[in-house]
Short mmCIF file of C-alpha atoms in Angstrom, two decimals:
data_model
loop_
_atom_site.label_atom_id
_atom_site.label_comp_id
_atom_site.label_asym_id
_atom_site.label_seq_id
_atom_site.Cartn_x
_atom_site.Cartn_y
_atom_site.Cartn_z
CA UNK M 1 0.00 0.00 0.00
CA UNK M 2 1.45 3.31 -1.17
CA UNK M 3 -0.02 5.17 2.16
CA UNK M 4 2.46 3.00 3.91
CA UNK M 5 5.25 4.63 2.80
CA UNK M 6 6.22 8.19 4.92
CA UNK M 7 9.08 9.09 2.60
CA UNK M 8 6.98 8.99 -0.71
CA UNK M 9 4.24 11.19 1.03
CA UNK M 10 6.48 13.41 2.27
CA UNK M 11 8.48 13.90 -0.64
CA UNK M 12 5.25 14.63 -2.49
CA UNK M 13 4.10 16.88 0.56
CA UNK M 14 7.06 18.91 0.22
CA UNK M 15 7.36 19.06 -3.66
CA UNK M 16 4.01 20.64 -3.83
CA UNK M 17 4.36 22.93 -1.27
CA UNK M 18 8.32 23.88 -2.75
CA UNK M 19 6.24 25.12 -6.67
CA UNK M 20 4.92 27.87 -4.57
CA UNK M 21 7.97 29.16 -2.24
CA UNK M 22 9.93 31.59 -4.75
CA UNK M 23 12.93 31.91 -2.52
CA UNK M 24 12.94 27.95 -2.03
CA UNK M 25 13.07 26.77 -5.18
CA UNK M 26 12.09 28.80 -8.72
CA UNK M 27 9.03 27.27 -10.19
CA UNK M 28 6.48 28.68 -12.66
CA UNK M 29 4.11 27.70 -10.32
CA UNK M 30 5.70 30.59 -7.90
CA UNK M 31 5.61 33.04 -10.94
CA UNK M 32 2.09 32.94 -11.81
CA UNK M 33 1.13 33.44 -7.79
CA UNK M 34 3.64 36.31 -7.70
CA UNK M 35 1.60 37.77 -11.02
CA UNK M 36 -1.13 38.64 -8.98
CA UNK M 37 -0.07 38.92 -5.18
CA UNK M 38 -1.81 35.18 -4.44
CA UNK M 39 -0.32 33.39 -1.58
CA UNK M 40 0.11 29.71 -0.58
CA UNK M 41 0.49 27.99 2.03
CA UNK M 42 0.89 24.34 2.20
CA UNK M 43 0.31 22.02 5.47
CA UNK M 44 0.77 18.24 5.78
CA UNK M 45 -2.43 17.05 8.74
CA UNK M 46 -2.94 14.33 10.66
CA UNK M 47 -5.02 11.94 9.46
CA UNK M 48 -6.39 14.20 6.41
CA UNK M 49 -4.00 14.77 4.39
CA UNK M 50 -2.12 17.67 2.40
CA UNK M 51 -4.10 21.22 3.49
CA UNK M 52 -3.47 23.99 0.72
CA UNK M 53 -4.33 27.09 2.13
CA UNK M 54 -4.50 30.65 0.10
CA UNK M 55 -5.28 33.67 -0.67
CA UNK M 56 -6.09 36.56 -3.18
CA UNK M 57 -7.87 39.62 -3.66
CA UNK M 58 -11.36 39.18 -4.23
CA UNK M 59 -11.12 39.83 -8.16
CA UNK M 60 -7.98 37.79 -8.51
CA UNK M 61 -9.51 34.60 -6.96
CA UNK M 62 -10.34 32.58 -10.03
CA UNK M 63 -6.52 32.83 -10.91
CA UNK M 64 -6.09 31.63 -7.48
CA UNK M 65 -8.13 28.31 -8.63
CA UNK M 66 -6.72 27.55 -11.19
CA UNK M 67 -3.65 27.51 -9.54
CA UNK M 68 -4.64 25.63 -6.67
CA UNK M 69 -6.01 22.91 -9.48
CA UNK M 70 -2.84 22.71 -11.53
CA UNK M 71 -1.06 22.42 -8.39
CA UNK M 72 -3.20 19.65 -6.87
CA UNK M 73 -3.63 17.41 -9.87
CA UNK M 74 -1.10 18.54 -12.29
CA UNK M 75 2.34 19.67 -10.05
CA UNK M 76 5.74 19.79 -12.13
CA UNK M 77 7.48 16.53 -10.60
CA UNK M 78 10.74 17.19 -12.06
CA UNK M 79 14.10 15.47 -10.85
CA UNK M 80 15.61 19.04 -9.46
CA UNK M 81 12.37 19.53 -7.52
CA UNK M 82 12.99 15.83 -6.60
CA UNK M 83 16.51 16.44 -5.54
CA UNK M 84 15.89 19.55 -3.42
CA UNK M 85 13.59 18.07 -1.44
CA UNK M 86 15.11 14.63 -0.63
CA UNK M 87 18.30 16.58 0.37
CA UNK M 88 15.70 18.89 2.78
CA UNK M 89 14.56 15.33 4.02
CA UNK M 90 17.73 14.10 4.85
CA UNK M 91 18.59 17.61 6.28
CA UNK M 92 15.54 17.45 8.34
CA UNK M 93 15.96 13.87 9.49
CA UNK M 94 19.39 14.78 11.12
CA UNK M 95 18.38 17.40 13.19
CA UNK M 96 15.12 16.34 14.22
CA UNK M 97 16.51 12.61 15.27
CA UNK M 98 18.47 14.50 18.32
CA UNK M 99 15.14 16.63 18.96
CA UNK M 100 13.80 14.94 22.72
CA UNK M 101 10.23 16.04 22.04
CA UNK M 102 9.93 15.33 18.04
CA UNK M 103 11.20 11.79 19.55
CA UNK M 104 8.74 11.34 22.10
CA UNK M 105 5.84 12.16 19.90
CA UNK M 106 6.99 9.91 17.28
CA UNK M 107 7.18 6.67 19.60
CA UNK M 108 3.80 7.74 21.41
CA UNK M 109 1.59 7.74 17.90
CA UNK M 110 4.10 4.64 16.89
CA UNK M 111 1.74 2.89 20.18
CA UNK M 112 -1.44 4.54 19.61
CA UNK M 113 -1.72 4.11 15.85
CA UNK M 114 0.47 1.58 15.05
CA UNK M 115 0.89 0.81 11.24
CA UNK M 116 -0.25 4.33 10.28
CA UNK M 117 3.10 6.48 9.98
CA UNK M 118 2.42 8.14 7.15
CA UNK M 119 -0.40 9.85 8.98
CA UNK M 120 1.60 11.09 11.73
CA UNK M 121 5.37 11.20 11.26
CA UNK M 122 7.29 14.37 11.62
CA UNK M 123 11.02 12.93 10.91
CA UNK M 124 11.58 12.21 7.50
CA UNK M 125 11.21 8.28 7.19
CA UNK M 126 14.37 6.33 6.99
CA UNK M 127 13.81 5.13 3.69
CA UNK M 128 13.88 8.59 2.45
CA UNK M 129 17.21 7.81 0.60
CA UNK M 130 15.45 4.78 -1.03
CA UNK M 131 12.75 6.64 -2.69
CA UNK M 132 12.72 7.42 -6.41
CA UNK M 133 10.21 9.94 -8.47
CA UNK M 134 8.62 7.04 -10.20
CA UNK M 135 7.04 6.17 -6.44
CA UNK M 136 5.78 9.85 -5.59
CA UNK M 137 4.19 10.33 -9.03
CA UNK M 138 2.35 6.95 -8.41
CA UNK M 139 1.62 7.55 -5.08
CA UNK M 140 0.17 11.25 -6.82
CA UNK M 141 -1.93 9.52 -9.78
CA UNK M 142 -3.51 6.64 -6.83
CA UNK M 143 -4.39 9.72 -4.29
CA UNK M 144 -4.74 12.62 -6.00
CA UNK M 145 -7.99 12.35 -7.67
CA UNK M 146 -11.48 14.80 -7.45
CA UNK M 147 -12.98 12.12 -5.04
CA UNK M 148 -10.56 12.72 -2.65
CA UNK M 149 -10.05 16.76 -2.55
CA UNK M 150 -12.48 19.18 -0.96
CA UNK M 151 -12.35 22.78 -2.00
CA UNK M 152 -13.71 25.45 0.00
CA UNK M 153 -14.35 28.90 -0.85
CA UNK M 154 -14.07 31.70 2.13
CA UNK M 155 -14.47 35.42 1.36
CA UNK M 156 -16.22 38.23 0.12
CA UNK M 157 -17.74 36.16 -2.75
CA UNK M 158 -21.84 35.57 -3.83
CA UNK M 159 -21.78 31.97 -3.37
CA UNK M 160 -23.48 31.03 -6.17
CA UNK M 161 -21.13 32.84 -8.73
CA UNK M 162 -18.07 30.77 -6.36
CA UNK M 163 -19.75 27.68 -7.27
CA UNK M 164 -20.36 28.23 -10.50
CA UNK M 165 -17.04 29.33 -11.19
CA UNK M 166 -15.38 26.33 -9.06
CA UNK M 167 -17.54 23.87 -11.88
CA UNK M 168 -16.21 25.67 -14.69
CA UNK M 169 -12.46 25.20 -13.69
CA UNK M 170 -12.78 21.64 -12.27
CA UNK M 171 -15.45 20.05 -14.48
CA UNK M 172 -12.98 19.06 -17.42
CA UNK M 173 -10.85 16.56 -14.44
CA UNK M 174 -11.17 13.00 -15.32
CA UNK M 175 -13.09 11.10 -12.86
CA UNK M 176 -11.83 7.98 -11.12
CA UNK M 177 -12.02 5.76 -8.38
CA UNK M 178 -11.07 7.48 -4.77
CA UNK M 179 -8.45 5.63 -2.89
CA UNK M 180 -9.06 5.22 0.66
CA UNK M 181 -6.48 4.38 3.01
CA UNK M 182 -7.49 0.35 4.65
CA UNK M 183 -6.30 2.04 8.06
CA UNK M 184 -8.99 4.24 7.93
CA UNK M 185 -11.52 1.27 9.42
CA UNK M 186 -9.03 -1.12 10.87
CA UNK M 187 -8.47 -1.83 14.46
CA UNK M 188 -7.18 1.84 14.79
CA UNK M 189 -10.47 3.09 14.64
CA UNK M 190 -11.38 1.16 18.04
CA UNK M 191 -10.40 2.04 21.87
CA UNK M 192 -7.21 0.80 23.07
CA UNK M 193 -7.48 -2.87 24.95
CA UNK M 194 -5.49 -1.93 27.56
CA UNK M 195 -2.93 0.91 28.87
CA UNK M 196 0.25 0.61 27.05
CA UNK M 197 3.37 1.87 28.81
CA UNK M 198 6.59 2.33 27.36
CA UNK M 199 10.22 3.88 27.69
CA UNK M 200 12.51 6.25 25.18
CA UNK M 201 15.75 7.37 25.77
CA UNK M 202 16.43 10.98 24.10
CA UNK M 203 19.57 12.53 23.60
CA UNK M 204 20.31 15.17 26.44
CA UNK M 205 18.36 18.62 26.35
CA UNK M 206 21.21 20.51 25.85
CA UNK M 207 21.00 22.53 29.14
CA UNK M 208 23.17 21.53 31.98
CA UNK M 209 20.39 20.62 34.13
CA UNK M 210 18.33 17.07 33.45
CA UNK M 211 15.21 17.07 31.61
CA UNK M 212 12.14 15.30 32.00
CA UNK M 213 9.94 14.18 28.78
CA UNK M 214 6.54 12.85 29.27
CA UNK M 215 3.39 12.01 26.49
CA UNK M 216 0.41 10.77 27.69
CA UNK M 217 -2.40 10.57 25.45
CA UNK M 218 -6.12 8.52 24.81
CA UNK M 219 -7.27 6.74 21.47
CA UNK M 220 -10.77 7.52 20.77
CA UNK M 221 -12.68 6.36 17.33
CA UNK M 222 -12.32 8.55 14.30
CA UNK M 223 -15.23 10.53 13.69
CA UNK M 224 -16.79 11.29 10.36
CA UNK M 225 -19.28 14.42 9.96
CA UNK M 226 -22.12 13.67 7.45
CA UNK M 227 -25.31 15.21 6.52
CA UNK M 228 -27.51 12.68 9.37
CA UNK M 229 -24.50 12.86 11.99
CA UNK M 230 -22.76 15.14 13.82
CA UNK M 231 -19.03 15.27 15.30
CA UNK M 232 -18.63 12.71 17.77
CA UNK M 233 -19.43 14.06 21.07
CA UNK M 234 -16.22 12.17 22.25
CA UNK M 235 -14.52 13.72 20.11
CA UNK M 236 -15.86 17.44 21.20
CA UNK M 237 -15.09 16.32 24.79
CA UNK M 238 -11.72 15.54 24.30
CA UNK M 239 -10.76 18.88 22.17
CA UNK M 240 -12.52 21.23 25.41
CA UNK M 241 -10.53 18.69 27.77
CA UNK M 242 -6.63 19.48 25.49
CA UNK M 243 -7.37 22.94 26.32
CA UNK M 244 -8.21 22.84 29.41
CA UNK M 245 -5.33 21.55 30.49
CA UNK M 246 -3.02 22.65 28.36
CA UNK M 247 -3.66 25.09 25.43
CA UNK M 248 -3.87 27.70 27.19
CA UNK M 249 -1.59 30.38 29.75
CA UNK M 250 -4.13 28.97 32.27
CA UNK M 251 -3.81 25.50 31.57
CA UNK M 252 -4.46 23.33 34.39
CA UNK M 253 -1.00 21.33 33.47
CA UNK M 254 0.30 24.90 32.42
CA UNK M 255 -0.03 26.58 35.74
CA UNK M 256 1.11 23.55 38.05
CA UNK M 257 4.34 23.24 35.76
#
């Protein structure tokens, strides 16, 4: 299964995202943005996906779509573009193997979601060297398809004339089957059997004084939103718990620390 493979999402992650960064790497991509002041911003999410976020005054955005729908379904894979970002890979994987909290993150999702990686890794995979531009642009023709992108519009826009226009500039993409990642209703998708406990040694935090790491965390099933059913309550619960305890200056956690 192509999902299972970090490096070749990443690599594809990161070539996508590199077409629109002008001082990164030159792309025509980053020209036609910089023709009318649109702006890009490209985020790899857990268990979703690639998010493509952007922006553009309100008589520029249909430029801005068809931008965002070359870039999507028809981004330059070249070799260079390959090149630069395996080297940022490899450059990334260095640093961030010696990082105590990247680390710890890393081995708690390895526990919680075991088998799903490519979801939730933040170092560079170790088979980054091993990957070739043949296995991104399949992984690219098997994933990126219409039945697995959602566009939304946001802005000072009559949203019929958005729609309309969004038809007009995706209606010529060929339609085809919509992969769907087999993790997405395996045994992930159920509670945790029991409490699993488990030990990492990090490299030292570089201050003189010891440092202690800790993750704990809960597995709860995925929830989808649909037209007869709402966000899991659970789900609801356990966002308003995170920030109560932490995401906040007045975290509960926060404060006693």
């Amino acid at each position: 299964d192509a999902f299972r493979q970090p490096g070749t999402t990443d690599a594809l992650f990161r070539m996508i995202e590199g077409q629109t960064n002008t001082e990164a790497y030159e792309s025509e991509m980053a020209r036609r943005l910089d023709e009318f002041g649109g702006g890009v911003n490209c985020e790899k999410r857990i268990q979703s996906g690639l998010l493509i976020s952007s922006f553009a005054g309100r008589e520029q955005y249909p430029r801005l779509l068809r931008c965002l729908k070359d870039l999507t379904f028809a981004p330059s894979l070249n070799q260079k573009l390959f090149g630069w970002c395996k080297d940022r890979m490899m450059s990334d994987r260095s640093s961030m193997n010696s990082n105590p909290t990247v680390l710890l993150r890393e081995k708690f999702f390895e526990y919680i979601f075991p088998g799903e990686n490519a979801f939730f890794a933040e170092i560079p995979a170790a088979n980054t060297k091993d990957i070739t531009l043949d296995q991104v642009k399949d992984f690219h023709k098997r994933w990126f398809v219409p039945g697995n992108v959602l566009c939304t519009i946001v802005g000072n826009v009559e949203p019929a004339e958005a729609l309309k226009l969004a038809r007009e500039i995706f209606q010529d993409l060929p339609s085809a089957p919509a992969a769907v990642a087999s993790a997405a209703n395996g045994p992930n998708t159920r509670p945790l059997e029991k409490t699993v406990e488990t030990e990492l040694v990090v490299p030292e935090a570089g201050t003189s004084e010891k440092a202690a790491y800790l993750a704990a965390g809960f597995r709860i099933p995925r929830s989808l939103a649909t037209a007869e059913k709402d966000w899991s309550i659970d789900l609801i619960t356990m966002g308003a718990l995170a920030h109560l305890l932490t995401w906040s200056e007045t975290g509960l956690l926060q404060t006693e620390l």
